[in-house]
Each structure stands twice: as C-alpha cells, then as structure tokens.
Amino acid sequence: MKMWCLQILLFILFMTDAAEIIDVFGYEGKEANVSCSYDEGYESYEKFLCRNDCGIDDDVLITTRQTHKNRYSIRDDTKKRVFTATISNLTQNDAGKYWCGVDISRKLDEYPAEVKVEVEKDICCDNSSKVQSYEGGSVSISCSYESQDQNNTKYICRGNQPSSCLQQALITSNNTQNTQFSLTDDKESRKFTVTITSLTQKDSGSYLCGVKRNTGLDVFSAVDLEVREWCCVKSNKLSGTVGRPLTMQCPYPPQHGTNRKFLCKGDHHRNCTDMVTSQNSSGQTDVRFTLLDDVSSSSFSVTITELKAGDAGTYWCGSDSQWTFGNYTKIQLSLGKRTTQLQCS
Ligand SMILES: *[C@@H]1O[C@H](CO)[C@@H](O)[C@H](O)[C@H]1NC(C)=O
Ligand SMILES: *[C@@H]1O[C@H](CO)[C@@H](O)[C@H](O)[C@H]1NC(C)=O
Ligand SMILES: *[C@@H]1O[C@H](CO)[C@@H](O)[C@H](O)[C@H]1NC(C)=O
Ligand SMILES: *[C@@H]1O[C@H](CO)[C@@H](O)[C@H](O)[C@H]1NC(C)=O
Ligand SMILES: *[C@@H]1O[C@H](CO)[C@@H](O)[C@H](O)[C@H]1NC(C)=O
Ligand SMILES: *[C@@H]1O[C@H](CO)[C@@H](O)[C@H](O)[C@H]1NC(C)=O
Ligand SMILES: *[C@@H]1O[C@H](CO)[C@@H](O)[C@H](O)[C@H]1NC(C)=O
Ligand SMILES: *[C@@H]1O[C@H](CO)[C@@H](O)[C@H](O)[C@H]1NC(C)=O
C-alpha cells in the first residue's frame, strides 16, 4: 500500500472499467456489514477496508491480518470468495466513501469495489397515523406500501426503532396468526392490515409497520394506538343522602326496547352484581330497588327507596347482555350523611 502513483492509476482503471458501487446502509449506534467479493486466485491475499481515497496508511481501517481493531472487524470467507468488514457503533461520521482492497503484493493494491456507506437515524418517523379503540375490543391497523414491495415480507412491531423491528416483530406475513395478532395482506390495494384483539390499556403506544427490502433498509411507517377505558353512553356522578330515596336514569338504544334491562353494581362491568332487572324479580334480594322501564322514551329508571351507607359505589345500567361497548350508563354514587335540620318556628 505504498506506491501512490500506481494506486491512482489503478483507481482510474478500476473506475472506468467496472464502476460498481456497493451501497451499504446502517443505523446510528448499530453496525454495518461491508461485503466484497473478489476473483478466484486472490484467496490467500490480504484484504482490507480503507476510507476516502486510501491514499495514506491512516486511511486503512482494518486488514485481514487482524480480526478486530477499534470499531472495525473483518472476516474472509475464502470458499465464497467474500470478505466482510463490520463497522460497529455507527455515527453520522461513518457515512461516506470506502474501498474494499486486496493487497496483491507489498507494492500494489487492487480495489474490487467502491463502497458507499449511508447512516440513518434509528428512529421512525416524523409523523404517525392515530388509531383508537377500547379495552376488551379489537382494532385494525392498516399499513400502505409501494407496489414494488408486493411480494416482500410485511411485519409490525412495538416502539419506534427500525433496527430491531423485524427481530421483535409481533407478527409477520410469514406467520399470520397468533393469539392476539393477525395479519392480512391485500396485494391489490397495496396495504396490509394487522388486527389486534382483546385489547388492554397496555397495548397503547407506538407501533411500526415494516416492509422488508431485499436491498437497502426496510421501509417503515408509524402508528400510534390509543386504547381507551371501556365505558358507556355516558358516565354520571350522583350523590345521595343516607335514609333518603334516589332515582337513577338509564337511557338505552331504541332497538333494545324488548331486551332485559338491569342495574348492576361493581367496580367493573365484567364482575358486577345485578341489583334489579326488568324481567325477573325472583332472584332479587334487595326489595329497596325498583326498575321502571319506559320503552317509548328508550329509558328506564331505578329507584332506591331508602339509601344505606353501603349503597355508595359504581353502578352500570344496561340493556344488552353482550355488553356491547357504548350502550351503558355508568353511575358513580357517593353518599352524604343526613344533616340534622333545625326546626325553627
Ligand atoms: C453482519 O453480519 C453478521 C455476521 O454474519 C450478522 O450476525 C449481523 O446480523 C450482520 N449485521 C447486519 C446489520 O446486517
Ligand atoms: C460501542 O458502544 C458501546 C456503548 O456506547 C460501548 O460499550 C462499546 O464498547 C462500543 N464498542 C466498540 C467496539 O467501540
Ligand atoms: C407522513 O408524511 C409524509 C410526507 O408528508 C406523507 O407522505 C405520509 O403519508 C405521512 N404518513 C402518515 C402516516 O401520516
Ligand atoms: C409478485 O409475484 C407475482 C406472482 O408471482 C408476480 O406476478 C408479480 O409480478 C410480483 N410482483 C413484484 C412487484 O415483483
Ligand atoms: C418469509 O418467507 C420468505 C419466503 O419463504 C423468505 O424469503 C423470507 O426471508 C421470510 N421472511 C422472514 C422475515 O422470515
Ligand atoms: C373485577 O374485574 C376487574 C377487571 O377484570 C378486576 O380488576 C377486579 O379485581 C375484579 N373484582 C373482583 C371483586 O373480582
Ligand atoms: C329468574 O331468576 C332465578 C334466580 O336468579 C332463576 O333461577 C330463573 O331461571 C330466572 N328466570 C328467568 C325467566 O329468567
Ligand atoms: C348499542 O347497541 C346496538 C345494538 O346492539 C349497536 O348497534 C350500537 O352501535 C350500540 N351503541 C354504541 C354507542 O355503541
């Protein structure tokens, strides 16, 4: 690597001859592999990776005489006649021009290829689409892609880091179904859809839709999912007084006119206890509760004749045993003590 004039001549020869440029992409903080093939007969020669124009010895980053040097490592697969130099802990400063070199004698180097390294930020994306759903429900996330990616692997992952997305994919188009996720690919409209079922609030957050590219970096788009608390037509707060009566109003969808209506008590609708229902009073233990259904106004009311301290808490008015989202009124009842009023004459 010493005869600079000859080197320059070789560059020119090479560049006019076979101006192959290898594009290598890597993410900031991660690694990039620069793979260079060479011709038969060069197996035993020393290989190296150098930077810029390789004009000075400092430009030589690593050679096959060593396996590791600083952030560089190199290995030579003489069977496949490919040597690979790895640059780790990439920064933007690593972007630029490199050469794969073969040291064919102490005086003369050959450069099988020019390499262009590009370093991308390991974060995606500036904008994202927003999707909302509810606890216990499901959601479909739709991801568009370009027509050239029709037959490529599609996937989705949590977070916003492209470098680890495929490795940590929740589901891919190679394996389209698991307990919570499923993936369908509509090649005609060039979008794939990921459905997430049994949502909990833990599923809220950022997701990346990924499309595998055979050359260069995969393509990503970002989605923000918000899983909202399961609730109701509306949420009411009521306050009552111990010893006094109280009436709760419960509207319901008109098409539920003939359904069984009920008032259920408990922190959560999944495990609340019916206090009173419209169709069956034989199971009712507390006679203080009466339910009056007014089908013409799509509403029922529940009256508690004499409030007790234990009546405070959360109630759910319902008209749908499937608990379809949005058809309930949630009532939070708080109780105050009866205030003694002075009788003035
Ligand atoms: C680089 O090559 C090594 C060894 O083949 C591999 O384990 C690693 O995943 C590659 N890195 C990238 C970014 O492709
Ligand atoms: C890469 O960076 C990590 C953390 O910054 C550091 O621990 C490690 O030693 C670095 N590796 C090289 C080869 O420089
Ligand atoms: C993000 O912005 C780009 C360019 O403005 C646009 O083409 C793309 O559709 C946007 N993506 C989302 C998910 O909104
Ligand atoms: C995808 O595969 C189909 C069927 O093999 C082929 O007709 C189509 O051209 C391919 N699309 C792309 C973009 O390669
Ligand atoms: C998916 O399968 C295709 C064809 O079998 C394969 O080429 C591709 O590498 C696979 N993708 C992943 C992410 O495993
Ligand atoms: C009712 O269900 C909720 C949510 O599933 C749970 O957090 C709570 O502990 C349950 N309460 C009882 C008394 O089982
Ligand atoms: C009424 O409630 C009782 C006790 O909860 C139950 O055994 C009975 O099957 C119910 N009848 C109807 C018609 O729902
Ligand atoms: C209430 O239930 C009906 C029928 O089950 C359904 O069509 C409607 O969308 C529900 N209302 C809301 C706000 O979800």
XYZ file of C-alpha atoms and ligand atoms in Angstrom, residues 31 33 75 86, ligand 1:
18
model
C -23.427 -1.915 12.768
C -21.511 -5.038 7.130
C -13.534 -11.878 8.217
C -18.094 -4.715 10.024
C -23.476 -8.518 9.975
O -23.000 -9.840 9.815
C -23.070 -10.651 10.989
C -22.452 -11.986 10.716
O -22.963 -12.547 9.539
C -24.534 -10.792 11.385
O -24.635 -11.525 12.581
C -25.129 -9.406 11.590
O -26.511 -9.518 11.872
C -24.931 -8.544 10.371
N -25.404 -7.203 10.672
C -26.227 -6.525 9.888
C -26.608 -5.166 10.334
O -26.681 -6.993 8.858
